[in-house]
JSON list of C-alpha atoms in Angstrom, two decimals:
[
{"chain": "Z", "resi": 18, "resn": "MET", "atom": "CA", "xyz": [0.03, -0.04, -0.04]},
{"chain": "Z", "resi": 19, "resn": "THR", "atom": "CA", "xyz": [1.53, 3.61, -0.99]},
{"chain": "Z", "resi": 20, "resn": "ASP", "atom": "CA", "xyz": [-0.04, 7.03, -0.15]},
{"chain": "Z", "resi": 21, "resn": "MET", "atom": "CA", "xyz": [0.09, 9.88, -2.64]},
{"chain": "Z", "resi": 22, "resn": "THR", "atom": "CA", "xyz": [1.94, 13.13, -1.09]},
{"chain": "Z", "resi": 23, "resn": "GLU", "atom": "CA", "xyz": [1.69, 16.31, -2.72]},
{"chain": "Z", "resi": 24, "resn": "GLY", "atom": "CA", "xyz": [3.29, 16.84, -5.88]},
{"chain": "Z", "resi": 25, "resn": "GLY", "atom": "CA", "xyz": [2.15, 13.48, -7.78]},
{"chain": "Z", "resi": 26, "resn": "SER", "atom": "CA", "xyz": [5.18, 11.65, -6.14]},
{"chain": "Z", "resi": 27, "resn": "VAL", "atom": "CA", "xyz": [4.51, 8.11, -4.71]},
{"chain": "Z", "resi": 28, "resn": "ARG", "atom": "CA", "xyz": [6.13, 7.21, -1.39]},
{"chain": "Z", "resi": 29, "resn": "ALA", "atom": "CA", "xyz": [6.60, 3.93, -0.14]},
{"chain": "Z", "resi": 30, "resn": "PRO", "atom": "CA", "xyz": [5.15, 3.34, 3.58]},
{"chain": "Z", "resi": 31, "resn": "ASP", "atom": "CA", "xyz": [7.61, 3.98, 6.22]},
{"chain": "Z", "resi": 32, "resn": "THR", "atom": "CA", "xyz": [10.56, 4.84, 3.98]},
{"chain": "Z", "resi": 33, "resn": "ASP", "atom": "CA", "xyz": [11.93, 8.10, 2.81]},
{"chain": "Z", "resi": 34, "resn": "LYS", "atom": "CA", "xyz": [12.48, 7.27, -0.68]},
{"chain": "Z", "resi": 35, "resn": "THR", "atom": "CA", "xyz": [10.44, 8.53, -3.54]},
{"chain": "Z", "resi": 36, "resn": "LEU", "atom": "CA", "xyz": [9.33, 6.14, -6.14]},
{"chain": "Z", "resi": 37, "resn": "GLY", "atom": "CA", "xyz": [8.55, 7.27, -9.54]},
{"chain": "Z", "resi": 38, "resn": "ASP", "atom": "CA", "xyz": [10.60, 10.55, -9.21]},
{"chain": "Z", "resi": 39, "resn": "SER", "atom": "CA", "xyz": [12.01, 11.64, -12.63]},
{"chain": "Z", "resi": 40, "resn": "GLY", "atom": "CA", "xyz": [13.21, 14.79, -11.90]},
{"chain": "Z", "resi": 41, "resn": "GLY", "atom": "CA", "xyz": [16.61, 13.81, -14.21]},
{"chain": "Z", "resi": 42, "resn": "ARG", "atom": "CA", "xyz": [18.68, 12.74, -11.01]},
{"chain": "Z", "resi": 43, "resn": "ARG", "atom": "CA", "xyz": [19.06, 9.29, -12.30]},
{"chain": "Z", "resi": 44, "resn": "GLY", "atom": "CA", "xyz": [22.87, 8.45, -11.69]},
{"chain": "Z", "resi": 45, "resn": "GLN", "atom": "CA", "xyz": [23.32, 11.11, -8.84]},
{"chain": "Z", "resi": 46, "resn": "GLY", "atom": "CA", "xyz": [23.99, 8.92, -5.57]},
{"chain": "Z", "resi": 47, "resn": "THR", "atom": "CA", "xyz": [21.76, 5.72, -6.37]},
{"chain": "Z", "resi": 48, "resn": "ARG", "atom": "CA", "xyz": [23.29, 2.81, -8.22]},
{"chain": "Z", "resi": 49, "resn": "ARG", "atom": "CA", "xyz": [21.29, 0.06, -10.01]},
{"chain": "Z", "resi": 50, "resn": "GLY", "atom": "CA", "xyz": [22.15, -3.49, -8.89]},
{"chain": "Z", "resi": 51, "resn": "GLY", "atom": "CA", "xyz": [24.22, -2.39, -6.11]},
{"chain": "Z", "resi": 52, "resn": "GLY", "atom": "CA", "xyz": [27.77, -3.75, -6.54]},
{"chain": "Z", "resi": 53, "resn": "ALA", "atom": "CA", "xyz": [30.04, -5.05, -9.22]},
{"chain": "Z", "resi": 54, "resn": "PRO", "atom": "CA", "xyz": [28.60, -7.84, -11.45]},
{"chain": "Z", "resi": 55, "resn": "ALA", "atom": "CA", "xyz": [30.84, -10.64, -10.02]},
{"chain": "Z", "resi": 56, "resn": "ASP", "atom": "CA", "xyz": [29.60, -10.03, -6.47]},
{"chain": "Z", "resi": 57, "resn": "ARG", "atom": "CA", "xyz": [26.13, -10.31, -7.27]},
{"chain": "Z", "resi": 58, "resn": "GLY", "atom": "CA", "xyz": [25.08, -13.90, -6.41]},
{"chain": "Z", "resi": 59, "resn": "ARG", "atom": "CA", "xyz": [26.70, -17.07, -5.88]},
{"chain": "Z", "resi": 60, "resn": "THR", "atom": "CA", "xyz": [28.13, -19.96, -7.89]},
{"chain": "Z", "resi": 61, "resn": "THR", "atom": "CA", "xyz": [28.27, -23.59, -6.63]},
{"chain": "Z", "resi": 62, "resn": "ILE", "atom": "CA", "xyz": [30.09, -26.38, -7.96]},
{"chain": "Z", "resi": 63, "resn": "ALA", "atom": "CA", "xyz": [28.91, -30.06, -7.61]},
{"chain": "Z", "resi": 64, "resn": "ASP", "atom": "CA", "xyz": [31.21, -32.81, -6.61]},
{"chain": "Z", "resi": 65, "resn": "GLY", "atom": "CA", "xyz": [30.85, -34.46, -9.92]},
{"chain": "Z", "resi": 66, "resn": "VAL", "atom": "CA", "xyz": [32.01, -31.36, -11.80]},
{"chain": "Z", "resi": 67, "resn": "VAL", "atom": "CA", "xyz": [35.14, -31.77, -9.84]},
{"chain": "Z", "resi": 68, "resn": "GLU", "atom": "CA", "xyz": [35.58, -35.37, -10.17]},
{"chain": "Z", "resi": 69, "resn": "LYS", "atom": "CA", "xyz": [35.39, -35.34, -13.98]},
{"chain": "Z", "resi": 70, "resn": "ILE", "atom": "CA", "xyz": [37.84, -32.56, -14.20]},
{"chain": "Z", "resi": 71, "resn": "ALA", "atom": "CA", "xyz": [40.36, -34.79, -11.83]},
{"chain": "Z", "resi": 72, "resn": "GLY", "atom": "CA", "xyz": [39.46, -37.71, -13.89]},
{"chain": "Z", "resi": 73, "resn": "MET", "atom": "CA", "xyz": [40.46, -36.48, -17.10]},
{"chain": "Z", "resi": 74, "resn": "ALA", "atom": "CA", "xyz": [43.44, -34.50, -15.78]},
{"chain": "Z", "resi": 75, "resn": "THR", "atom": "CA", "xyz": [44.73, -38.04, -14.14]},
{"chain": "Z", "resi": 76, "resn": "ARG", "atom": "CA", "xyz": [44.05, -39.79, -17.47]},
{"chain": "Z", "resi": 77, "resn": "ASP", "atom": "CA", "xyz": [46.32, -37.60, -19.54]},
{"chain": "Z", "resi": 78, "resn": "VAL", "atom": "CA", "xyz": [49.27, -38.26, -17.09]},
{"chain": "Z", "resi": 79, "resn": "VAL", "atom": "CA", "xyz": [51.98, -40.61, -19.20]},
{"chain": "Z", "resi": 80, "resn": "GLY", "atom": "CA", "xyz": [52.04, -43.86, -17.01]},
{"chain": "Z", "resi": 81, "resn": "VAL", "atom": "CA", "xyz": [48.34, -44.02, -15.34]},
{"chain": "Z", "resi": 82, "resn": "HIS", "atom": "CA", "xyz": [47.02, -46.90, -17.41]},
{"chain": "Z", "resi": 83, "resn": "ALA", "atom": "CA", "xyz": [43.49, -47.11, -15.75]},
{"chain": "Z", "resi": 84, "resn": "MET", "atom": "CA", "xyz": [41.33, -45.50, -12.69]},
{"chain": "Z", "resi": 85, "resn": "GLY", "atom": "CA", "xyz": [39.69, -47.23, -10.03]},
{"chain": "Z", "resi": 86, "resn": "SER", "atom": "CA", "xyz": [39.64, -50.63, -8.22]},
{"chain": "Z", "resi": 87, "resn": "GLY", "atom": "CA", "xyz": [39.45, -53.93, -10.01]},
{"chain": "Z", "resi": 88, "resn": "ILE", "atom": "CA", "xyz": [35.74, -54.51, -9.27]},
{"chain": "Z", "resi": 89, "resn": "SER", "atom": "CA", "xyz": [35.05, -50.65, -10.50]},
{"chain": "Z", "resi": 90, "resn": "ARG", "atom": "CA", "xyz": [36.84, -51.37, -13.50]},
{"chain": "Z", "resi": 91, "resn": "THR", "atom": "CA", "xyz": [35.20, -54.74, -14.16]},
{"chain": "Z", "resi": 92, "resn": "PHE", "atom": "CA", "xyz": [31.74, -53.01, -13.70]},
{"chain": "Z", "resi": 93, "resn": "GLY", "atom": "CA", "xyz": [32.66, -50.20, -15.92]},
{"chain": "Z", "resi": 94, "resn": "ALA", "atom": "CA", "xyz": [34.00, -52.61, -18.60]},
{"chain": "Z", "resi": 95, "resn": "MET", "atom": "CA", "xyz": [30.49, -54.29, -18.45]},
{"chain": "Z", "resi": 96, "resn": "ARG", "atom": "CA", "xyz": [28.65, -51.11, -18.86]},
{"chain": "Z", "resi": 97, "resn": "GLU", "atom": "CA", "xyz": [30.79, -49.91, -21.67]},
{"chain": "Z", "resi": 98, "resn": "ARG", "atom": "CA", "xyz": [29.92, -53.20, -23.76]},
{"chain": "Z", "resi": 99, "resn": "VAL", "atom": "CA", "xyz": [26.10, -52.16, -23.10]},
{"chain": "Z", "resi": 100, "resn": "PRO", "atom": "CA", "xyz": [24.63, -50.00, -26.26]},
{"chain": "Z", "resi": 101, "resn": "GLY", "atom": "CA", "xyz": [24.57, -46.43, -25.10]},
{"chain": "Z", "resi": 102, "resn": "GLY", "atom": "CA", "xyz": [27.23, -47.19, -22.53]},
{"chain": "Z", "resi": 103, "resn": "SER", "atom": "CA", "xyz": [30.14, -45.07, -22.11]},
{"chain": "Z", "resi": 104, "resn": "LYS", "atom": "CA", "xyz": [33.22, -44.74, -20.10]},
{"chain": "Z", "resi": 105, "resn": "SER", "atom": "CA", "xyz": [33.01, -43.37, -16.68]},
{"chain": "Z", "resi": 106, "resn": "PRO", "atom": "CA", "xyz": [35.37, -40.16, -16.45]},
{"chain": "Z", "resi": 107, "resn": "THR", "atom": "CA", "xyz": [34.46, -40.18, -12.65]},
{"chain": "Z", "resi": 108, "resn": "ARG", "atom": "CA", "xyz": [35.75, -43.73, -12.11]},
{"chain": "Z", "resi": 109, "resn": "GLY", "atom": "CA", "xyz": [38.41, -43.94, -9.33]},
{"chain": "Z", "resi": 110, "resn": "VAL", "atom": "CA", "xyz": [37.92, -40.26, -7.91]},
{"chain": "Z", "resi": 111, "resn": "LYS", "atom": "CA", "xyz": [36.29, -38.62, -5.08]},
{"chain": "Z", "resi": 112, "resn": "ALA", "atom": "CA", "xyz": [35.73, -34.94, -4.38]},
{"chain": "Z", "resi": 113, "resn": "GLU", "atom": "CA", "xyz": [34.61, -33.14, -1.59]},
{"chain": "Z", "resi": 114, "resn": "VAL", "atom": "CA", "xyz": [34.10, -29.82, -2.45]},
{"chain": "Z", "resi": 115, "resn": "GLY", "atom": "CA", "xyz": [33.48, -26.74, -0.20]},
{"chain": "Z", "resi": 116, "resn": "GLU", "atom": "CA", "xyz": [32.59, -23.18, -0.86]},
{"chain": "Z", "resi": 117, "resn": "VAL", "atom": "CA", "xyz": [36.54, -22.21, -1.68]},
{"chain": "Z", "resi": 118, "resn": "GLN", "atom": "CA", "xyz": [38.34, -25.72, -1.26]},
{"chain": "Z", "resi": 119, "resn": "THR", "atom": "CA", "xyz": [38.04, -29.03, -2.37]},
{"chain": "Z", "resi": 120, "resn": "ALA", "atom": "CA", "xyz": [40.17, -32.29, -1.52]},
{"chain": "Z", "resi": 121, "resn": "LEU", "atom": "CA", "xyz": [40.32, -35.41, -3.99]},
{"chain": "Z", "resi": 122, "resn": "ASP", "atom": "CA", "xyz": [41.03, -39.05, -3.42]},
{"chain": "Z", "resi": 123, "resn": "LEU", "atom": "CA", "xyz": [42.26, -40.79, -6.38]},
{"chain": "Z", "resi": 124, "resn": "GLU", "atom": "CA", "xyz": [42.51, -44.52, -7.35]},
{"chain": "Z", "resi": 125, "resn": "ILE", "atom": "CA", "xyz": [45.17, -45.30, -10.26]},
{"chain": "Z", "resi": 126, "resn": "VAL", "atom": "CA", "xyz": [46.45, -48.26, -12.09]},
{"chain": "Z", "resi": 127, "resn": "VAL", "atom": "CA", "xyz": [50.11, -47.47, -13.21]},
{"chain": "Z", "resi": 128, "resn": "ASP", "atom": "CA", "xyz": [51.67, -49.03, -16.19]},
{"chain": "Z", "resi": 129, "resn": "TYR", "atom": "CA", "xyz": [54.88, -51.52, -15.05]},
{"chain": "Z", "resi": 130, "resn": "GLY", "atom": "CA", "xyz": [58.25, -49.78, -15.35]},
{"chain": "Z", "resi": 131, "resn": "VAL", "atom": "CA", "xyz": [57.44, -46.46, -14.51]},
{"chain": "Z", "resi": 132, "resn": "SER", "atom": "CA", "xyz": [58.29, -44.58, -11.37]},
{"chain": "Z", "resi": 133, "resn": "ILE", "atom": "CA", "xyz": [55.29, -44.57, -9.26]},
{"chain": "Z", "resi": 134, "resn": "ALA", "atom": "CA", "xyz": [56.29, -41.63, -7.37]},
{"chain": "Z", "resi": 135, "resn": "ASP", "atom": "CA", "xyz": [56.98, -39.50, -10.50]},
{"chain": "Z", "resi": 136, "resn": "VAL", "atom": "CA", "xyz": [53.66, -40.68, -12.04]},
{"chain": "Z", "resi": 137, "resn": "ALA", "atom": "CA", "xyz": [52.19, -39.76, -8.49]},
{"chain": "Z", "resi": 138, "resn": "ARG", "atom": "CA", "xyz": [53.91, -36.27, -8.49]},
{"chain": "Z", "resi": 139, "resn": "ASP", "atom": "CA", "xyz": [52.83, -35.65, -12.17]},
{"chain": "Z", "resi": 140, "resn": "VAL", "atom": "CA", "xyz": [49.27, -36.54, -11.58]},
{"chain": "Z", "resi": 141, "resn": "ARG", "atom": "CA", "xyz": [48.89, -34.27, -8.55]},
{"chain": "Z", "resi": 142, "resn": "GLU", "atom": "CA", "xyz": [50.38, -31.63, -10.50]},
{"chain": "Z", "resi": 143, "resn": "ASN", "atom": "CA", "xyz": [48.17, -31.83, -13.28]},
{"chain": "Z", "resi": 144, "resn": "VAL", "atom": "CA", "xyz": [45.01, -32.28, -11.37]},
{"chain": "Z", "resi": 145, "resn": "ILE", "atom": "CA", "xyz": [45.56, -29.36, -8.97]},
{"chain": "Z", "resi": 146, "resn": "ALA", "atom": "CA", "xyz": [46.36, -27.07, -12.31]},
{"chain": "Z", "resi": 147, "resn": "ALA", "atom": "CA", "xyz": [43.48, -28.36, -14.07]},
{"chain": "Z", "resi": 148, "resn": "VAL", "atom": "CA", "xyz": [40.78, -28.14, -11.35]},
{"chain": "Z", "resi": 149, "resn": "GLU", "atom": "CA", "xyz": [42.15, -24.69, -9.98]},
{"chain": "Z", "resi": 150, "resn": "ARG", "atom": "CA", "xyz": [42.36, -23.32, -13.27]},
{"chain": "Z", "resi": 151, "resn": "MET", "atom": "CA", "xyz": [38.36, -24.32, -14.29]},
{"chain": "Z", "resi": 152, "resn": "THR", "atom": "CA", "xyz": [36.73, -23.89, -10.98]},
{"chain": "Z", "resi": 153, "resn": "GLY", "atom": "CA", "xyz": [38.61, -21.24, -9.01]},
{"chain": "Z", "resi": 154, "resn": "LEU", "atom": "CA", "xyz": [38.49, -23.71, -6.07]},
{"chain": "Z", "resi": 155, "resn": "GLU", "atom": "CA", "xyz": [41.96, -24.19, -3.71]},
{"chain": "Z", "resi": 156, "resn": "VAL", "atom": "CA", "xyz": [43.09, -27.81, -4.09]},
{"chain": "Z", "resi": 157, "resn": "VAL", "atom": "CA", "xyz": [44.23, -28.79, -0.44]},
{"chain": "Z", "resi": 158, "resn": "GLU", "atom": "CA", "xyz": [44.89, -32.34, -1.26]},
{"chain": "Z", "resi": 159, "resn": "VAL", "atom": "CA", "xyz": [45.28, -34.54, -3.70]},
{"chain": "Z", "resi": 160, "resn": "ASN", "atom": "CA", "xyz": [45.58, -38.37, -2.28]},
{"chain": "Z", "resi": 161, "resn": "ILE", "atom": "CA", "xyz": [46.37, -41.23, -4.48]},
{"chain": "Z", "resi": 162, "resn": "ALA", "atom": "CA", "xyz": [46.21, -44.80, -4.11]},
{"chain": "Z", "resi": 163, "resn": "VAL", "atom": "CA", "xyz": [47.89, -46.91, -6.47]},
{"chain": "Z", "resi": 164, "resn": "SER", "atom": "CA", "xyz": [46.02, -50.05, -6.43]},
{"chain": "Z", "resi": 165, "resn": "ASP", "atom": "CA", "xyz": [47.45, -52.07, -9.26]},
{"chain": "Z", "resi": 166, "resn": "VAL", "atom": "CA", "xyz": [50.65, -52.30, -11.93]},
{"chain": "Z", "resi": 167, "resn": "LYS", "atom": "CA", "xyz": [49.40, -53.11, -15.43]},
{"chain": "Z", "resi": 168, "resn": "LEU", "atom": "CA", "xyz": [51.90, -55.78, -16.62]},
{"chain": "Z", "resi": 169, "resn": "PRO", "atom": "CA", "xyz": [52.73, -56.06, -20.24]},
{"chain": "Z", "resi": 170, "resn": "ASP", "atom": "CA", "xyz": [51.88, -59.73, -20.70]},
{"chain": "Z", "resi": 171, "resn": "GLU", "atom": "CA", "xyz": [48.39, -59.07, -18.88]},
{"chain": "Z", "resi": 172, "resn": "GLU", "atom": "CA", "xyz": [45.42, -59.17, -21.28]},
{"chain": "Z", "resi": 173, "resn": "GLU", "atom": "CA", "xyz": [43.47, -56.09, -21.95]},
{"chain": "Z", "resi": 174, "resn": "ASP", "atom": "CA", "xyz": [39.70, -56.51, -21.31]},
{"chain": "Z", "resi": 175, "resn": "GLU", "atom": "CA", "xyz": [38.23, -57.96, -24.29]},
{"chain": "Z", "resi": 176, "resn": "THR", "atom": "CA", "xyz": [36.13, -55.76, -26.57]},
{"chain": "Z", "resi": 177, "resn": "GLU", "atom": "CA", "xyz": [35.05, -58.20, -28.76]},
{"chain": "Z", "resi": 178, "resn": "THR", "atom": "CA", "xyz": [32.61, -60.80, -28.02]},
{"chain": "Z", "resi": 179, "resn": "ARG", "atom": "CA", "xyz": [33.57, -64.66, -28.49]},
{"chain": "Z", "resi": 180, "resn": "LEU", "atom": "CA", "xyz": [30.61, -65.68, -30.15]},
{"chain": "Z", "resi": 181, "resn": "GLN", "atom": "CA", "xyz": [30.53, -65.34, -33.70]}
]
């Protein structure tokens, strides 16, 4: 409810602001929107977004053969064979995302013959750079569990069916 005052202006109840004044005073002392555009609102980033970024960054490192435990890789291989199924970029990645920081746990399989310490260092560097660049979150830790080593004579997961 508003009340009319002398001069045709409309006043909001219990305030000193006059609504509808068009006396050419725009831009004098009042700003629209209040503050810089970057400060208007809040951005939240889901755990799954950070997990995908970290998973892709981990797979880019030379010496990383696969991600996830043996069971998750087995289920993933079965899911990939189903029509419409695809590789899961978050397999082997767990993220905890806060408002300004994130922590990551990775489970990887390395190729035989590579230095595990060097691969772990490269994974950390690549993951931290990618997550911080893309999300603006501070990565406080990247924990890496090496769950297996891929030997040269081990068979790859069969991609073709045996029946003809």
